[in-house]
Coordinates of N, CA and C in Angstrom, one line a residue:
X2 N 86.3 66.0 129.8 CA 87.1 67.0 129.0 C 86.7 66.8 127.5
X3 N 86.6 67.9 126.8 CA 86.2 67.9 125.4 C 87.4 67.4 124.6
X4 N 87.1 66.8 123.5 CA 88.2 66.4 122.5 C 88.7 67.6 121.8
X5 N 90.0 67.6 121.4 CA 90.6 68.7 120.7 C 89.9 68.7 119.3
X6 N 89.5 69.9 118.9 CA 88.8 70.1 117.7 C 89.6 71.1 116.8
X7 N 90.5 70.6 116.0 CA 91.4 71.5 115.2 C 90.6 72.3 114.2
X8 N 89.6 71.7 113.6 CA 88.9 72.4 112.6 C 88.0 73.6 113.1
X9 N 87.4 73.3 114.3 CA 86.6 74.3 114.9 C 87.6 75.4 115.5
X10 N 88.7 75.0 116.0 CA 89.7 76.0 116.5 C 90.2 76.8 115.4
X11 N 90.5 76.2 114.2 CA 91.0 76.9 113.1 C 89.9 77.9 112.6
X12 N 88.7 77.5 112.5 CA 87.6 78.3 112.1 C 87.4 79.5 113.0
X13 N 87.5 79.3 114.3 CA 87.4 80.4 115.3 C 88.6 81.4 115.1
X14 N 89.8 80.9 114.9 CA 90.9 81.8 114.7 C 90.7 82.6 113.4
X15 N 90.2 81.9 112.4 CA 90.0 82.7 111.1 C 89.0 83.8 111.3
X16 N 87.9 83.4 112.0 CA 86.8 84.5 112.3 C 87.4 85.6 113.1
X17 N 88.2 85.3 114.1 CA 88.8 86.4 114.9 C 89.7 87.3 114.0
X18 N 90.5 86.6 113.2 CA 91.4 87.4 112.3 C 90.6 88.2 111.3
X19 N 89.5 87.7 110.7 CA 88.7 88.4 109.8 C 88.0 89.6 110.5
X20 N 87.5 89.4 111.7 CA 86.8 90.5 112.4 C 87.8 91.6 112.8
X21 N 89.0 91.2 113.2 CA 90.1 92.2 113.5 C 90.5 93.0 112.2
X22 N 90.5 92.3 111.1 CA 90.9 93.0 109.8 C 89.8 93.9 109.4
X23 N 88.6 93.5 109.6 CA 87.4 94.4 109.2 C 87.4 95.6 110.0
X24 N 87.6 95.5 111.3 CA 87.7 96.7 112.2 C 88.8 97.6 111.8
X25 N 90.0 97.0 111.5 CA 91.1 97.9 111.0 C 90.8 98.6 109.7
X26 N 90.2 97.8 108.8 CA 89.9 98.4 107.5 C 88.8 99.4 107.5
X27 N 87.8 99.2 108.2 CA 86.6 100.1 108.2 C 86.8 101.2 109.2
X28 N 87.5 101.0 110.3 CA 87.5 101.9 111.4 C 88.9 102.4 111.7
X29 N 89.9 101.8 111.1 CA 91.3 102.2 111.4 C 91.7 101.9 112.8
X30 N 91.1 100.9 113.5 CA 91.3 100.7 114.9 C 91.8 99.2 115.1
X31 N 92.6 99.1 116.1 CA 93.1 97.7 116.5 C 92.0 97.1 117.4
X32 N 91.8 95.8 117.2 CA 90.8 95.1 118.0 C 91.4 94.7 119.3
X33 N 91.8 95.6 120.1 CA 92.3 95.4 121.5 C 91.1 95.5 122.4
X34 N 90.6 94.4 123.0 CA 89.4 94.4 123.8 C 89.5 95.4 125.0
X35 N 90.6 95.4 125.7 CA 90.7 96.2 126.9 C 90.6 97.7 126.5
X36 N 91.2 98.1 125.4 CA 91.2 99.5 125.0 C 89.8 99.9 124.5
X37 N 89.1 98.9 123.8 CA 87.8 99.2 123.3 C 86.8 99.3 124.5
X38 N 86.9 98.4 125.5 CA 86.0 98.5 126.7 C 86.3 99.8 127.5
X39 N 87.6 100.2 127.6 CA 87.9 101.4 128.3 C 87.3 102.6 127.6
X40 N 87.3 102.6 126.3 CA 86.8 103.7 125.5 C 85.3 103.8 125.6
X41 N 84.6 102.8 126.0 CA 83.1 102.9 126.2 C 82.9 103.9 127.3
X42 N 83.8 103.9 128.3 CA 83.6 104.8 129.4 C 84.3 106.2 129.3
X43 N 85.3 106.3 128.5 CA 86.0 107.6 128.4 C 86.3 108.1 127.0
X44 N 85.6 107.6 126.0 CA 85.8 108.2 124.7 C 85.3 109.6 124.6
X45 N 85.9 110.4 123.8 CA 85.5 111.8 123.8 C 84.3 112.2 123.1
X46 N 83.8 111.3 122.1 CA 82.6 111.6 121.4 C 81.6 110.5 121.4
X47 N 80.4 110.8 121.1 CA 79.3 109.8 121.0 C 79.6 108.8 120.0
X48 N 80.1 109.2 118.8 CA 80.4 108.2 117.7 C 81.5 107.2 118.2
X49 N 82.5 107.7 118.9 CA 83.5 106.8 119.5 C 82.9 105.8 120.4
X50 N 82.1 106.3 121.4 CA 81.5 105.4 122.3 C 80.5 104.4 121.7
X51 N 79.8 104.9 120.6 CA 78.8 104.0 120.0 C 79.4 102.8 119.4
X52 N 80.5 103.0 118.5 CA 81.1 101.8 117.9 C 81.7 100.9 118.9
X53 N 82.3 101.4 120.0 CA 82.9 100.6 121.0 C 81.9 99.8 121.8
X54 N 80.7 100.5 122.1 CA 79.7 99.8 122.8 C 79.1 98.7 121.9
X55 N 78.9 99.0 120.6 CA 78.4 98.0 119.7 C 79.3 96.8 119.6
X56 N 80.6 97.0 119.6 CA 81.6 95.9 119.6 C 81.5 95.0 120.8
X57 N 81.4 95.7 122.0 CA 81.3 94.9 123.2 C 80.0 94.1 123.3
X58 N 78.9 94.8 122.9 CA 77.6 94.1 122.9 C 77.7 92.9 121.9
X59 N 78.3 93.1 120.8 CA 78.5 92.0 119.8 C 79.3 90.8 120.4
X60 N 80.3 91.1 121.2 CA 81.1 90.0 121.8 C 80.2 89.2 122.7
X61 N 79.4 89.9 123.5 CA 78.6 89.2 124.5 C 77.5 88.5 123.8
X62 N 76.8 89.1 122.9 CA 75.7 88.5 122.2 C 76.1 87.3 121.3
X63 N 77.3 87.5 120.7 CA 77.8 86.4 119.9 C 78.1 85.2 120.7
X64 N 78.6 85.3 121.9 CA 78.8 84.2 122.8 C 77.5 83.6 123.3
X65 N 76.5 84.5 123.5 CA 75.2 84.0 124.0 C 74.5 83.2 122.9
X66 N 74.6 83.7 121.6 CA 73.9 83.0 120.5 C 74.6 81.6 120.3
X67 N 75.9 81.6 120.3 CA 76.7 80.4 120.2 C 76.2 79.4 121.3
X68 N 76.2 79.8 122.5 CA 75.8 78.9 123.6 C 74.4 78.4 123.5
X69 N 73.5 79.2 122.9 CA 72.1 78.8 122.6 C 72.1 77.6 121.7
X70 N 72.8 77.7 120.6 CA 72.8 76.7 119.6 C 73.7 75.5 119.8
X71 N 74.8 75.8 120.5 CA 75.8 74.7 120.8 C 76.1 74.7 122.3
X72 N 75.2 74.3 123.2 CA 75.4 74.4 124.6 C 76.5 73.4 125.0
X73 N 77.3 73.9 125.9 CA 78.4 73.1 126.5 C 78.3 73.2 128.0
X74 N 78.8 72.2 128.7 CA 78.9 72.2 130.1 C 80.3 72.5 130.6
X75 N 80.4 73.5 131.4 CA 81.7 73.9 131.9 C 81.7 73.5 133.4
X76 N 82.7 72.8 133.8 CA 82.8 72.3 135.2 C 83.0 73.5 136.1
X77 N 82.3 73.5 137.2 CA 82.4 74.6 138.2 C 83.8 74.5 138.9
X78 N 84.3 75.7 139.2 CA 85.6 75.7 139.9 C 85.3 75.9 141.4
X79 N 84.8 74.9 142.0 CA 84.4 75.0 143.4 C 85.5 75.2 144.3
X80 N 86.7 74.8 143.9 CA 87.9 75.0 144.8 C 88.4 76.4 144.8
X81 N 87.9 77.3 143.9 CA 88.3 78.7 143.8 C 87.3 79.5 144.5
X82 N 87.8 80.3 145.4 CA 87.0 81.3 146.2 C 86.6 82.4 145.3
X83 N 85.5 83.0 145.6 CA 85.0 84.2 144.8 C 86.1 85.4 145.0
X84 N 86.6 85.5 146.2 CA 87.6 86.6 146.4 C 88.8 86.4 145.6
X85 N 89.3 85.1 145.5 CA 90.4 84.8 144.7 C 90.2 85.1 143.2
X86 N 89.0 84.8 142.7 CA 88.7 85.1 141.3 C 88.6 86.6 141.1
X87 N 88.0 87.3 142.0 CA 88.0 88.8 141.8 C 89.4 89.4 141.9
X88 N 90.2 88.9 142.8 CA 91.6 89.4 142.9 C 92.4 89.1 141.6
X89 N 92.1 87.9 141.1 CA 92.8 87.5 139.8 C 92.4 88.4 138.7
X90 N 91.1 88.7 138.6 CA 90.6 89.6 137.6 C 91.2 91.0 137.7
X91 N 91.3 91.5 138.9 CA 91.9 92.8 139.2 C 93.4 92.8 138.8
X92 N 94.1 91.8 139.1 CA 95.5 91.7 138.7 C 95.7 91.7 137.2
X93 N 94.8 90.9 136.5 CA 94.9 90.9 135.1 C 94.6 92.3 134.5
X94 N 93.6 93.0 135.1 CA 93.3 94.4 134.7 C 94.5 95.3 134.9
X95 N 95.2 95.2 136.0 CA 96.3 96.1 136.3 C 97.4 95.7 135.3
X96 N 97.6 94.4 135.0 CA 98.7 94.0 134.1 C 98.4 94.5 132.7
X97 N 97.1 94.5 132.3 CA 96.7 95.0 131.0 C 97.0 96.5 130.9
X98 N 96.7 97.3 131.9 CA 97.0 98.7 131.9 C 98.5 98.9 131.9
X99 N 99.3 98.1 132.6 CA 100.8 98.3 132.6 C 101.4 97.9 131.3
X100 N 100.8 96.9 130.6 CA 101.3 96.5 129.3 C 100.7 97.2 128.2
X101 N 100.0 98.3 128.4 CA 99.3 99.1 127.4 C 98.6 98.2 126.4
X102 N 97.9 97.2 126.9 CA 97.1 96.4 126.0 C 96.9 95.0 126.5
X103 N 96.1 94.3 125.8 CA 95.8 92.9 126.2 C 96.2 91.9 125.1
X104 N 95.9 90.7 125.3 CA 96.3 89.6 124.4 C 95.6 89.8 123.0
X105 N 94.4 90.4 123.0 CA 93.8 90.6 121.7 C 94.6 91.6 120.9
X106 N 94.8 92.7 121.5 CA 95.5 93.8 120.9 C 97.0 93.5 120.5
X107 N 97.7 93.0 121.5 CA 99.1 92.6 121.2 C 99.2 91.3 120.5
X108 N 98.5 90.3 121.0 CA 98.7 88.9 120.5 C 98.1 88.6 119.2
X109 N 97.0 89.2 118.9 CA 96.4 89.0 117.6 C 96.8 90.1 116.6
X110 N 96.5 91.3 116.9 CA 96.7 92.4 116.0 C 98.2 92.8 115.9
X111 N 98.9 92.9 117.1 CA 100.3 93.4 117.1 C 101.2 92.4 116.4
X112 N 101.1 91.2 116.8 CA 102.0 90.2 116.2 C 101.8 90.1 114.7
X113 N 100.5 90.2 114.3 CA 100.3 90.1 112.8 C 100.8 91.3 112.1
X114 N 101.1 92.4 112.8 CA 101.7 93.5 112.2 C 103.3 93.5 112.3
X115 N 103.8 92.4 112.9 CA 105.2 92.2 113.1 C 105.7 93.3 114.1
X116 N 104.9 93.6 115.1 CA 105.3 94.6 116.1 C 106.2 93.9 117.2
X117 N 107.4 94.4 117.3 CA 108.4 93.8 118.3 C 107.8 94.0 119.7
X118 N 107.2 95.2 119.9 CA 106.7 95.5 121.2 C 105.5 94.5 121.6
X119 N 104.7 94.2 120.6 CA 103.6 93.2 120.8 C 104.1 91.8 121.0
X120 N 105.2 91.5 120.3 CA 105.8 90.1 120.5 C 106.3 90.0 121.9
X121 N 107.0 91.0 122.4 CA 107.6 91.0 123.8 C 106.4 91.0 124.8
X122 N 105.4 91.8 124.6 CA 104.2 91.8 125.5 C 103.5 90.5 125.5
X123 N 103.3 89.9 124.4 CA 102.6 88.6 124.4 C 103.5 87.5 125.1
X124 N 104.7 87.5 124.8 CA 105.6 86.5 125.5 C 105.6 86.7 127.0
X125 N 105.6 88.0 127.4 CA 105.5 88.3 128.8 C 104.2 87.8 129.4
X126 N 103.1 88.1 128.7 CA 101.8 87.6 129.2 C 101.8 86.1 129.4
X127 N 102.3 85.4 128.4 CA 102.3 83.9 128.5 C 103.2 83.4 129.6
X128 N 104.4 83.9 129.7 CA 105.4 83.5 130.7 C 104.8 83.8 132.1
X129 N 104.2 85.0 132.2 CA 103.7 85.4 133.6 C 102.6 84.4 133.9
X130 N 101.7 84.0 133.0 CA 100.6 83.1 133.3 C 101.2 81.7 133.7
X131 N 102.2 81.3 132.9 CA 102.7 79.9 133.2 C 103.4 79.9 134.6
X132 N 104.1 81.0 134.9 CA 104.8 81.1 136.3 C 103.7 81.2 137.4
X133 N 102.7 82.0 137.1 CA 101.7 82.2 138.1 C 101.0 80.9 138.5
X134 N 100.6 80.1 137.4 CA 99.9 78.8 137.6 C 100.8 77.9 138.4
X135 N 102.1 77.8 138.0 CA 103.0 76.9 138.6 C 103.2 77.2 140.1
X136 N 103.4 78.5 140.4 CA 103.6 78.9 141.8 C 102.3 78.7 142.6
X137 N 101.2 79.0 142.0 CA 99.9 78.8 142.7 C 99.7 77.4 143.1
X138 N 100.0 76.5 142.1 CA 99.8 75.1 142.3 C 100.8 74.5 143.4
X139 N 102.0 75.1 143.4 CA 102.9 74.7 144.4 C 102.5 75.1 145.8
X140 N 101.9 76.3 145.9 CA 101.5 76.8 147.2 C 100.3 76.1 147.7
X141 N 99.3 75.9 146.8 CA 98.0 75.3 147.2 C 98.0 73.7 147.2
X142 N 99.0 73.2 146.5 CA 99.1 71.7 146.4 C 98.1 71.2 145.3
X143 N 97.6 72.1 144.5 CA 96.6 71.7 143.5 C 97.2 71.3 142.3

């Protein structure tokens, strides 16, 4: 397990905050990843699709560039079946749609705007995750 790196964590948080602020300032948009990704497929205009696609490509390329220069090893989750991982991803997607946003939109942008709705949504995301992990571990003995 990696050591806790408060300075790197702080730097990452600052970069996320700066990028969300730049998107809001330049584009008037919230950096909610689920909404941005959905807009790649259903935005009404080419310009709308273009900035959304550039944002998503930037997320992926940014991660790839970081991994190139700072490779880390992530332990395989051999105890998790592929079907279970796919089901989990689908449940998260459904929850994102039901919550009208994801942790980036609500947790980063919404809370920073003092949105009560985002505060409630983020607390619900966290509580649901905690309960899900607890119940899953009780059922599977993990």
